Amino acid sequence: MKGLHREKKNLATLRDTLKRNTRPPQGRYILILGLVILAGTWSITFWVIRDDYHLEISRGKDYARSVATVLEKHAAGTFSQIESSLLLLRENWESDISPEEMSSLLEIFVASRSNLFNLISVIDSSGEVVATDQSIFEPTFSGDRPFFLHHHQSTGRSPHLGEPTLGRLTGRWYLPVSLRLEDSRGTFAGVLLASVNPFYFSELFRDLQMERGSLIYLFDRQGTLYTGLQDGNELDLTRDLTRLSLNSDLPGLGRNPFSGVGASDLDQIQRIKHRRPVRDREIFVAVETDYALWMQRFYLRRNYYVGMQLIFSAAVALVILRLRHLLAAREAANLELDRFFSSAIDLLCIANTEGTLLRVNREWEKALGYPVEEIENRKFLDFIHPDDLAKTQATIEDLKTQGTVENFINRYQRKDGQYRHIEWRTRPHGDLLYAAARDITDRIETEQRLRAAEEQLRQQLAEKETLLGELNHRVKNNLSVVAGLLNLQAEEISSPEEAVAALAKSRDRIMAMSVVHQMLYSRKDCSSISMRDYIEELSHHLACAHSGQRVSLELDLEDLFARIETAIPLGIILNELITNAFKHAFADPHARATIRITLAAHPGFWRLTVSDNGPGFQDDARRSSSLGLTLVEMLMKQLKGTLTILTDEGSFFQLDIPETVVHES
């Protein structure tokens, strides 16, 4: 009684502890909420900073793109204007005007565009300058210039824009824009060259008032610099972007504009770049604005965002620290509860009246094979054997009225599919159920094994009683047979020698009956024996009894089963026939003798044959007066069979027994 009272007290303490523990841990929720808020606000801050960075870069790209678009249109228009002027001048030259007239025309033409052209000249087919816009000039040779060689080798009459070249007449850099000249026969007659001032474009570059650190230039696909401006200063045209290995992506330039951020191809300073091709030209406009200048505005905003986030984070941290003592106290209580849960050897659980397992201890893992995490928050009805669902639901309803349920047993399914018997003690409190349970499967299985063993013993006892009754009946019958055999044998005894022989024959006949019983009771099924095993055993026994004679046995036996009522008469018959063969068929001890025995099932009957290779019966008198053969014939009548005897060459006995008799009880 004291132990029961102590157990109830422990259960009450457990209920109160679990009740306190299942209250919502507000402090922990606030802590988690604070951390989530911090993580969320910092994520938003970083997202805003990242977005602001990309926005600033996008502004820089848009700025560079807009400037490059203006420059591209200006450059395309300028080159188109130059080419149109050259086409007009070529028409005048090819109309056979004199070099002096052409020089005057060029002088007038260049005077209105002096800032665009350094020089316009006509070069004949030999490479000599024959006309120019300058009134006084020294004849120079231009036949080795790339633009001259281009037109000399090509038959095309389209304008050609060449790389920046240092002029021999002016001593200044120029961009050669040239046209092929032909005579009336279409033969190469020279080149019309416009030496365009590459720094003409710088005036527009300056008018755009680019921010400090900006870079503008024209270049071609091979990396040749045509003109450019950096911080108001004209670029050195001797630079080769490809040679400086600063423009690895130049060979891959296509016809589409390109924007990006990276090191400048000219000075390796980080810049925001935009490149776009000049319309109908193999040259490109590049605008690069200082990356650091754009980042200054971004850094100011970034520092502001981070500062505000740090202030907010500090405030949240103070709130979290304020809750530290509450969380520590609650954690200690939870630790104490967990310690109790982990040390209990019973199955402890908390569930609600809806049937959901809210909390279980680790012993459930051993009982059901599931991790605790897979058991909690599941319906306990999911684990219950289908046959136990109704009584379990009825017990839950009883809890609402009775208040306590003890010694309730149902079956829970393990993860491996097996079922475990669980015994429960449950008490409700509000909407919660507090329960302690034990796995009593081993106890129930032991009880079931004991009951099964008891039932098996009863069955075995009943079988033994039946067997003893049957044995008593069979022994009585067999003793009657033995007595009858002895009476028959006694009638033929007239001397002591015949008495000894009669006893030996009786011994063999009784042994034939003994072998049947020995084989019968060595099997679980006492109703029949194997005739093949029986005949083999009996024949070898008789062969050993007559071991002085050289006789071999040949057995051809089917595995047939017969009841004892058939086996014993057949055994006595075989004993008589085999003994008769040993006694009369093989009088010569040195002869090679063979006894052959066969057993086979035929439609409706069994056939048993015994034959030997002896001389057979010498006279009918001995045959008719033999007690053994008389006994054989009597037993065959008892079995309702037929006996056939042949004695032409050796002895041959054929016994046909109806199949209905073989299986009669």
XYZ file of C-alpha atoms in Angstrom:
665
model
C 0.000 0.000 0.000
C 2.858 2.371 0.802
C 4.418 1.675 -2.606
C 1.103 2.394 -4.343
C 0.678 5.631 -2.390
C 4.219 6.719 -3.270
C 3.633 5.938 -6.945
C 0.420 8.000 -6.964
C 2.276 10.855 -5.317
C 5.016 10.689 -7.967
C 2.402 10.734 -10.717
C 0.769 13.800 -9.162
C 4.136 15.571 -9.007
C 4.806 14.626 -12.622
C 1.411 15.970 -13.654
C 2.028 19.326 -11.967
C 5.537 19.597 -13.422
C 4.360 18.761 -16.917
C 1.484 21.200 -16.549
C 3.832 24.042 -15.689
C 6.164 23.070 -18.525
C 3.453 23.044 -21.158
C 2.624 26.718 -20.626
C 3.749 28.798 -23.605
C 7.391 29.930 -23.050
C 6.741 33.620 -23.725
C 10.322 34.630 -22.885
C 11.771 32.275 -25.449
C 9.258 33.421 -28.031
C 10.252 37.038 -27.394
C 13.938 36.122 -27.686
C 13.373 34.323 -30.959
C 11.169 37.159 -32.177
C 13.888 39.690 -31.316
C 16.509 37.674 -33.191
C 14.168 37.296 -36.136
C 13.528 41.047 -36.137
C 17.274 41.738 -36.049
C 17.930 39.253 -38.816
C 15.054 40.678 -40.831
C 16.027 44.326 -40.414
C 19.679 43.618 -41.162
C 18.622 41.636 -44.214
C 16.452 44.539 -45.336
C 19.322 46.966 -44.676
C 21.751 44.871 -46.699
C 19.134 44.499 -49.423
C 18.594 48.286 -49.503
C 22.362 48.886 -49.558
C 22.837 46.356 -52.333
C 19.910 47.775 -54.271
C 21.214 51.314 -53.748
C 24.643 50.228 -54.970
C 23.176 48.741 -58.129
C 21.002 51.835 -58.538
C 24.059 54.104 -58.343
C 25.934 51.908 -60.798
C 22.886 51.993 -63.060
C 22.877 55.788 -62.878
C 26.543 55.845 -63.828
C 25.879 53.506 -66.731
C 22.918 55.598 -67.883
C 25.066 58.729 -67.702
C 27.884 57.110 -69.698
C 25.366 55.685 -72.157
C 23.681 59.035 -72.773
C 27.029 60.799 -73.316
C 28.247 58.019 -75.610
C 25.013 58.204 -77.611
C 25.496 61.931 -78.198
C 29.133 61.417 -79.192
C 28.292 58.521 -81.483
C 25.694 60.562 -83.341
C 28.095 63.493 -83.579
C 30.951 61.326 -84.881
C 28.692 59.529 -87.359
C 27.344 62.846 -88.646
C 30.816 64.378 -88.891
C 32.270 61.477 -90.869
C 29.218 61.405 -93.138
C 29.645 65.124 -93.808
C 33.351 64.651 -94.590
C 32.649 61.789 -96.973
C 29.915 63.758 -98.760
C 32.317 66.676 -99.241
C 35.018 64.370 -100.592
C 32.591 62.827 -103.062
C 31.742 66.309 -104.357
C 35.437 67.242 -104.635
C 36.186 63.974 -106.468
C 33.567 64.829 -109.083
C 35.273 68.180 -109.668
C 38.736 66.630 -109.985
C 37.606 63.875 -112.324
C 36.010 66.521 -114.575
C 39.584 67.285 -115.737
C 40.225 70.566 -113.908
C 43.845 71.623 -113.479
C 45.790 71.124 -110.216
C 45.870 74.916 -109.713
C 42.098 75.133 -110.033
C 41.720 72.195 -107.679
C 44.042 73.827 -105.124
C 41.973 77.014 -105.222
C 38.790 75.016 -104.759
C 40.305 73.135 -101.819
C 41.521 76.341 -100.221
C 38.017 77.818 -100.373
C 36.500 74.587 -99.070
C 38.873 74.222 -96.096
C 38.672 77.907 -95.150
C 35.093 77.418 -93.902
C 36.052 74.271 -91.942
C 39.539 75.017 -90.733
C 38.956 73.447 -87.301
C 37.885 70.135 -88.907
C 40.561 69.696 -91.569
C 44.311 69.914 -91.229
C 44.727 69.489 -94.959
C 42.956 68.278 -98.097
C 45.199 67.133 -100.918
C 45.207 65.308 -104.232
C 47.834 62.609 -104.713
C 48.505 61.263 -108.195
C 49.008 57.633 -109.131
C 52.763 57.879 -108.485
C 52.206 58.977 -104.873
C 53.154 62.660 -105.343
C 50.980 65.456 -103.895
C 49.798 67.531 -106.878
C 47.138 69.745 -105.282
C 46.361 70.949 -101.756
C 44.400 73.621 -99.955
C 47.684 75.328 -98.992
C 48.869 77.900 -101.492
C 52.500 77.122 -100.850
C 53.607 73.564 -100.174
C 56.552 71.372 -100.789
C 55.825 68.356 -102.959
C 55.945 65.252 -100.809
C 55.700 61.547 -101.510
C 52.673 59.713 -100.026
C 52.823 56.532 -102.055
C 53.911 54.554 -98.991
C 51.009 55.621 -96.790
C 48.523 52.868 -95.794
C 45.553 54.765 -97.218
C 47.321 55.146 -100.612
C 48.250 51.468 -100.712
C 44.679 50.561 -99.813
C 43.185 52.420 -102.795
C 45.966 51.351 -105.136
C 45.292 47.688 -104.374
C 41.497 47.929 -104.128
C 39.083 48.863 -106.879
C 36.428 50.078 -104.472
C 35.427 53.734 -104.679
C 33.916 53.958 -101.187
C 35.435 56.338 -98.635
C 38.151 54.835 -96.444
C 38.921 55.868 -92.841
C 42.484 55.055 -91.821
C 44.395 54.992 -88.565
C 45.764 58.235 -87.054
C 48.809 59.356 -89.007
C 51.480 62.019 -88.414
C 51.399 64.466 -91.370
C 54.565 65.108 -93.395
C 53.399 68.515 -94.624
C 51.763 69.802 -91.425
C 53.645 67.836 -88.792
C 50.331 67.221 -86.992
C 48.239 64.108 -86.316
C 45.342 63.539 -88.646
C 42.692 60.946 -89.408
C 42.982 60.051 -93.120
C 39.622 59.969 -94.895
C 40.314 59.152 -98.551
C 38.701 58.317 -101.896
C 40.060 56.477 -104.920
C 40.536 58.594 -108.074
C 40.192 57.085 -111.533
C 40.650 58.334 -115.086
C 38.096 58.037 -117.864
C 39.175 54.440 -118.497
C 38.583 53.460 -114.835
C 42.293 53.156 -114.159
C 43.739 54.164 -110.795
C 44.648 57.853 -111.012
C 45.470 58.696 -107.406
C 43.850 59.462 -104.041
C 41.796 62.363 -102.684
C 42.823 62.734 -99.033
C 41.134 64.691 -96.230
C 43.435 64.993 -93.198
C 40.825 65.305 -90.426
C 41.921 66.962 -87.197
C 41.451 64.182 -84.583
C 41.149 66.753 -81.816
C 38.202 68.400 -83.541
C 36.045 66.078 -81.424
C 37.691 67.354 -78.231
C 35.751 70.602 -78.474
C 32.489 68.699 -78.182
C 33.981 66.568 -75.414
C 34.759 69.727 -73.445
C 31.320 71.190 -74.130
C 29.754 68.162 -72.408
C 31.448 69.256 -69.149
C 32.140 65.727 -67.994
C 32.790 65.167 -64.296
C 36.286 64.887 -62.914
C 38.033 61.640 -63.758
C 35.970 61.033 -66.895
C 37.536 59.587 -70.024
C 36.266 59.813 -73.645
C 37.911 58.303 -76.696
C 37.413 56.809 -80.153
C 39.118 53.541 -81.087
C 38.860 50.700 -83.558
C 38.558 46.944 -83.196
C 42.354 46.491 -83.230
C 42.760 48.788 -80.230
C 44.081 51.809 -82.180
C 43.299 55.081 -80.424
C 41.807 57.710 -82.798
C 41.182 60.595 -80.416
C 40.311 61.139 -76.794
C 40.065 63.475 -73.819
C 40.808 62.881 -70.130
C 40.081 65.595 -67.551
C 40.189 68.196 -70.352
C 43.531 66.977 -71.717
C 43.903 65.394 -75.116
C 45.164 61.813 -75.115
C 48.464 60.727 -76.609
C 47.530 59.035 -79.882
C 50.668 56.906 -79.798
C 48.962 54.692 -77.220
C 47.961 51.288 -78.457
C 45.240 49.693 -76.381
C 46.037 46.222 -77.649
C 49.768 46.646 -77.122
C 49.178 47.766 -73.548
C 47.105 44.583 -72.975
C 44.503 46.690 -71.206
C 41.588 45.860 -73.447
C 41.370 42.071 -73.651
C 37.740 42.192 -74.750
C 38.362 44.473 -77.747
C 38.653 41.668 -80.324
C 35.233 40.434 -79.220
C 33.441 43.742 -79.717
C 30.232 43.344 -81.663
C 27.745 45.735 -83.144
C 25.821 46.053 -79.865
C 26.565 48.603 -77.128
C 28.385 47.410 -74.005
C 28.123 48.693 -70.420
C 30.068 47.514 -67.391
C 32.332 48.247 -64.458
C 36.042 47.506 -64.485
C 39.572 48.801 -64.812
C 40.083 51.346 -67.593
C 41.944 50.193 -70.675
C 44.108 53.332 -70.547
C 45.059 53.949 -66.915
C 43.730 50.902 -64.990
C 41.517 53.100 -62.815
C 38.195 51.547 -61.810
C 35.532 53.138 -64.004
C 31.968 52.751 -65.177
C 32.203 52.121 -68.915
C 30.005 52.338 -71.958
C 31.036 51.530 -75.519
C 28.982 51.677 -78.641
C 29.852 51.383 -82.357
C 29.710 54.424 -84.606
C 27.005 53.890 -87.188
C 28.296 52.399 -90.449
C 31.887 52.573 -89.172
C 34.411 50.122 -87.761
C 35.214 52.468 -84.901
C 33.735 52.767 -81.421
C 32.948 55.505 -78.925
C 33.989 54.840 -75.315
C 32.851 56.888 -72.317
C 34.311 56.047 -68.896
C 33.297 57.850 -65.726
C 35.139 57.596 -62.404
C 33.740 54.736 -60.298
C 34.922 56.317 -57.036
C 33.023 59.531 -57.775
C 29.744 57.669 -58.110
C 30.515 55.604 -55.030
C 30.956 58.702 -52.840
C 27.220 59.360 -52.841
C 26.530 55.690 -52.300
C 28.933 55.482 -49.341
C 27.186 58.398 -47.618
C 23.825 56.699 -47.861
C 25.282 53.317 -46.876
C 26.853 54.735 -43.725
C 23.534 56.322 -42.825
C 21.659 53.025 -43.264
C 24.214 51.060 -41.243
C 24.268 53.652 -38.465
C 20.504 53.597 -38.076
C 20.518 49.805 -38.100
C 23.207 49.705 -35.386
C 21.114 51.970 -33.170
C 18.066 49.808 -33.706
C 20.064 46.616 -33.060
C 21.421 48.017 -29.803
C 17.874 48.719 -28.633
C 16.775 45.174 -29.489
C 19.849 43.741 -27.732
C 18.963 45.626 -24.543
C 15.492 44.109 -24.621
C 16.939 40.629 -25.158
C 19.384 41.069 -22.252
C 16.516 42.203 -20.079
C 14.801 38.867 -20.688
C 17.933 36.825 -19.935
C 17.112 36.018 -16.316
C 13.580 34.932 -17.271
C 14.893 32.646 -19.990
C 17.530 31.187 -17.650
C 14.937 30.378 -15.002
C 12.615 28.825 -17.536
C 15.474 26.855 -19.077
C 16.369 25.470 -15.646
C 12.795 24.316 -15.170
C 12.791 22.688 -18.583
C 16.115 21.008 -17.835
C 14.727 19.557 -14.623
C 11.709 18.252 -16.488
C 13.878 16.779 -19.243
C 16.062 15.095 -16.630
C 12.988 13.494 -15.080
C 11.673 12.429 -18.482
C 14.993 10.896 -19.518
C 15.501 8.986 -16.246
C 12.028 7.405 -16.115
C 11.842 3.788 -17.267
C 8.106 4.010 -17.957
C 6.522 5.403 -21.105
C 5.552 8.970 -20.175
C 3.491 11.211 -22.397
C 1.299 14.289 -22.531
C -1.581 14.335 -25.010
C -4.654 16.407 -25.622
C -8.229 15.213 -25.775
C -8.053 15.399 -29.573
C -5.645 12.463 -29.460
C -2.406 14.296 -30.313
C 0.794 13.276 -28.512
C 2.306 16.592 -27.402
C 5.346 15.235 -25.604
C 6.871 11.794 -24.964
C 10.058 10.574 -23.306
C 12.869 8.595 -24.915
C 11.503 5.235 -23.761
C 8.996 5.522 -26.595
C 11.844 5.160 -29.065
C 12.660 1.727 -27.612
C 9.017 0.680 -27.527
C 7.912 1.780 -31.025
C 11.186 2.185 -32.921
C 10.342 5.741 -34.059
C 12.445 8.784 -33.092
C 10.746 11.001 -30.538
C 10.428 13.711 -33.179
C 8.264 11.405 -35.343
C 5.998 10.463 -32.431
C 5.301 13.907 -31.042
C 2.517 15.933 -32.657
C 0.981 12.789 -34.148
C -2.383 11.223 -33.343
C -1.871 8.276 -31.013
C -4.767 6.590 -32.825
C -2.411 6.322 -35.829
C -0.361 3.730 -33.926
C -3.223 1.660 -32.454
C -4.245 -1.741 -33.789
C -7.494 -1.477 -35.816
C -9.203 -3.968 -33.500
C -8.399 -1.753 -30.472
C -9.590 1.573 -31.901
C -13.167 1.301 -30.670
C -12.297 0.451 -27.068
C -9.563 3.121 -27.001
C -11.989 5.828 -28.132
C -14.514 4.594 -25.566
C -11.846 4.838 -22.847
C -11.075 8.446 -23.831
C -14.765 9.260 -23.389
C -14.712 7.511 -20.003
C -11.813 9.733 -18.923
C -14.052 12.786 -19.182
C -16.488 11.328 -16.635
C -14.453 8.913 -14.492
C -11.343 11.084 -14.217
C -8.866 8.177 -14.132
C -8.205 5.055 -16.175
C -5.903 2.308 -14.907
C -4.724 -1.028 -16.284
C -6.115 -0.300 -19.741
C -4.334 -2.359 -22.428
C -4.213 -1.769 -26.170
C -1.793 -2.541 -28.980
C 0.552 -0.021 -30.627
C 2.249 -0.672 -33.962
C 6.037 -0.391 -34.137
C 7.916 1.090 -37.067
C 8.820 -2.450 -38.237
C 5.116 -3.404 -38.340
C 5.004 -5.447 -35.137
C 2.485 -4.661 -32.409
C 3.327 -4.051 -28.734
C 0.900 -4.405 -25.844
C 0.838 -1.196 -23.765
C -0.741 -0.953 -20.306
C -1.918 2.562 -19.345
C -2.581 4.719 -16.319
C -4.090 8.013 -17.446
C -5.460 11.104 -15.752
C -7.026 14.118 -17.477
C -6.470 17.739 -16.531
C -8.349 20.296 -18.556
C -7.735 19.588 -22.221
C -4.614 17.538 -21.510
C -4.088 13.878 -20.693
C -1.152 12.859 -18.489
C -0.228 9.203 -18.821
C 2.328 6.642 -17.704
C 2.465 3.345 -19.550
C 4.465 0.142 -19.716
C 5.250 -2.262 -22.509
C 3.859 -5.605 -21.307
C 4.277 -7.441 -24.589
C 6.865 -9.841 -23.172
C 4.602 -10.684 -20.255
C 1.600 -11.304 -22.521
C 3.666 -13.357 -24.952
C 5.006 -15.427 -22.041
C 1.471 -16.030 -20.827
C 0.399 -16.980 -24.342
C 3.330 -19.375 -24.665
C 2.435 -20.953 -21.321
C -1.183 -21.378 -22.392
C -0.082 -22.793 -25.746
C 2.323 -25.189 -24.032
C -0.424 -26.265 -21.643
C -2.805 -26.882 -24.532
C -0.116 -28.784 -26.397
C 0.508 -30.975 -23.353
C -3.210 -31.691 -23.119
C -3.306 -32.682 -26.779
C -0.221 -34.861 -26.408
C -1.724 -36.518 -23.334
C -4.936 -37.226 -25.237
C -2.905 -38.637 -28.119
C -0.899 -40.829 -25.744
C -4.083 -42.123 -24.156
C -5.456 -42.946 -27.597
C -2.140 -44.507 -28.555
C -2.057 -46.625 -25.413
C -5.578 -47.863 -26.129
C -4.601 -48.682 -29.688
C -1.391 -50.311 -28.507
C -3.297 -52.418 -26.005
C -5.677 -53.546 -28.735
C -2.870 -54.351 -31.170
C -0.755 -56.188 -28.599
C -3.783 -58.296 -27.624
C -4.395 -59.168 -31.267
C -0.717 -59.872 -31.927
C -0.469 -62.118 -28.867
C -3.465 -64.013 -30.184
C -1.662 -64.392 -33.516
C 1.489 -65.591 -31.738
C -0.540 -68.095 -29.713
C -2.197 -69.386 -32.877
C 1.164 -69.737 -34.629
C 2.620 -71.613 -31.685
C -0.387 -73.961 -31.600
C 0.023 -74.725 -35.299
C 3.730 -75.302 -34.871
C 3.213 -77.531 -31.818
C 1.088 -79.961 -33.814
C 4.127 -80.858 -35.978
C 6.639 -81.395 -33.149
C 7.515 -85.066 -32.572
C 11.133 -84.849 -31.457
C 13.468 -82.474 -29.591
C 15.169 -81.489 -32.853
C 11.844 -80.510 -34.364
C 11.066 -78.509 -31.205
C 14.272 -76.501 -31.591
C 13.531 -75.843 -35.269
C 9.965 -74.877 -34.415
C 11.179 -72.385 -31.826
C 13.530 -70.812 -34.401
C 10.678 -70.479 -36.883
C 8.437 -68.985 -34.220
C 11.198 -66.582 -33.282
C 11.453 -65.329 -36.893
C 7.681 -64.968 -37.158
C 7.505 -62.994 -33.910
C 10.490 -60.873 -35.102
C 8.540 -60.025 -38.260
C 5.728 -58.744 -36.059
C 8.219 -56.925 -33.784
C 9.787 -55.016 -36.664
C 6.354 -53.685 -37.598
C 5.786 -52.351 -34.092
C 9.314 -50.976 -33.853
C 8.900 -49.022 -37.079
C 5.337 -48.009 -36.278
C 6.048 -46.406 -32.918
C 9.237 -44.676 -34.074
C 7.109 -42.404 -36.286
C 4.835 -39.549 -35.261
C 2.070 -41.043 -37.410
C 1.285 -44.394 -35.798
C -1.415 -45.319 -38.309
C 0.824 -46.698 -41.095
C 4.394 -47.706 -41.934
C 6.575 -47.640 -45.032
C 6.484 -51.075 -46.625
C 9.750 -50.398 -48.444
C 11.598 -49.716 -45.182
C 9.841 -52.646 -43.494
C 10.718 -55.182 -46.201
C 14.339 -53.958 -46.333
C 14.672 -54.284 -42.560
C 13.025 -57.716 -42.392
C 14.909 -59.207 -45.357
C 18.301 -58.040 -44.094
C 17.489 -59.403 -40.627
C 16.698 -62.833 -42.071
C 19.803 -62.688 -44.268
C 21.930 -62.078 -41.176
C 20.216 -64.979 -39.395
C 21.317 -67.266 -42.271
C 24.741 -65.679 -42.738
C 26.357 -69.061 -43.350
C 24.916 -69.143 -46.844
C 26.167 -67.052 -49.790
C 22.903 -65.384 -50.755
C 22.470 -61.921 -52.283
C 19.268 -59.922 -51.979
C 17.813 -57.917 -54.876
C 15.110 -55.466 -53.803
C 12.896 -53.452 -56.155
C 10.397 -51.760 -53.880
C 8.097 -48.790 -54.327
C 7.645 -46.494 -51.341
C 4.144 -47.627 -50.331
C 2.474 -47.234 -46.942
C 0.197 -49.800 -45.282
C -1.662 -50.018 -41.992
C -0.498 -52.394 -39.279
C -3.395 -54.778 -39.988
C -1.908 -55.341 -43.450
C 1.794 -54.983 -42.614
C 1.912 -57.795 -40.003
C 0.367 -60.515 -42.224
C 2.614 -59.462 -45.119
C 5.618 -59.555 -42.788
C 4.791 -63.109 -41.654
C 4.294 -64.163 -45.288
C 7.683 -62.684 -46.277
C 9.300 -64.397 -43.298
C 7.926 -67.769 -44.421
C 8.904 -67.314 -48.062
C 12.419 -65.989 -47.385
C 13.079 -68.612 -44.695
C 11.809 -71.328 -47.027
C 14.238 -70.144 -49.729
C 17.193 -70.221 -47.352
C 16.204 -73.661 -46.052
C 15.195 -75.579 -49.177
C 16.286 -73.635 -52.281
C 20.012 -73.457 -51.550
C 21.082 -76.782 -50.138
C 24.562 -76.352 -51.595
C 26.392 -73.870 -49.305
C 28.881 -73.046 -52.101
C 26.273 -72.090 -54.717
C 25.786 -68.427 -55.715
C 22.199 -67.808 -54.663
C 19.926 -64.814 -55.270
C 16.620 -63.889 -53.701
C 14.648 -61.165 -55.470
C 11.797 -59.251 -53.824
C 9.605 -56.665 -55.617
C 6.716 -54.495 -54.485
C 4.659 -52.330 -56.841
C 1.269 -50.643 -56.907
C -1.065 -51.500 -59.772
C -4.538 -50.147 -60.520
C -6.718 -51.550 -57.712
C -4.119 -53.828 -56.078
C -0.552 -54.230 -54.790
C 1.758 -56.935 -56.131
C 4.471 -58.500 -53.958
C 6.820 -61.106 -55.507
C 9.499 -63.298 -53.937
C 11.691 -65.428 -56.207
C 14.980 -67.332 -56.042
C 17.300 -69.094 -58.474
C 17.228 -72.388 -56.586
C 16.034 -75.791 -57.898
C 12.398 -75.178 -56.886
C 10.047 -77.742 -55.230
C 11.063 -81.314 -55.973
C 7.761 -82.896 -55.019
C 4.205 -81.747 -54.423
C 4.010 -83.710 -51.199
C 6.562 -81.523 -49.452
C 4.864 -78.497 -50.854
C 1.408 -79.494 -49.659
C 2.520 -80.604 -46.196
C 4.641 -77.523 -45.384
C 3.275 -75.551 -42.416
C 4.901 -72.381 -43.770
C 3.069 -72.525 -47.074
C -0.130 -73.424 -45.280
C 0.330 -70.351 -43.116
C 0.986 -68.227 -46.218
C -2.214 -69.411 -47.847
C -4.208 -68.768 -44.664
C -2.882 -65.219 -44.367
C -3.564 -64.506 -48.073
C -7.184 -65.533 -47.524
C -7.279 -63.159 -44.568
C -5.991 -60.361 -46.878
C -8.496 -61.407 -49.597
C -5.595 -61.720 -51.994
C -4.440 -64.266 -54.546
C -1.277 -66.374 -54.397
C 0.502 -67.651 -57.496
C 3.365 -70.190 -57.195
C 5.707 -71.197 -60.047
C 8.511 -73.768 -59.597
C 9.873 -74.358 -63.106
C 13.164 -72.512 -62.639
C 13.614 -71.759 -58.998
C 10.690 -70.724 -56.830
C 8.431 -67.776 -57.695
C 5.684 -66.495 -55.392
C 3.329 -63.714 -56.537
C 0.932 -62.120 -54.059
C -1.790 -59.706 -55.255
C -3.536 -57.799 -52.443
C -6.567 -55.548 -53.139
C -5.833 -51.881 -52.479
C -9.017 -51.562 -50.441
C -7.702 -54.160 -48.005
C -4.292 -52.456 -47.732
C -5.795 -49.247 -46.337
C -8.505 -50.777 -44.140
C -8.207 -50.160 -40.419
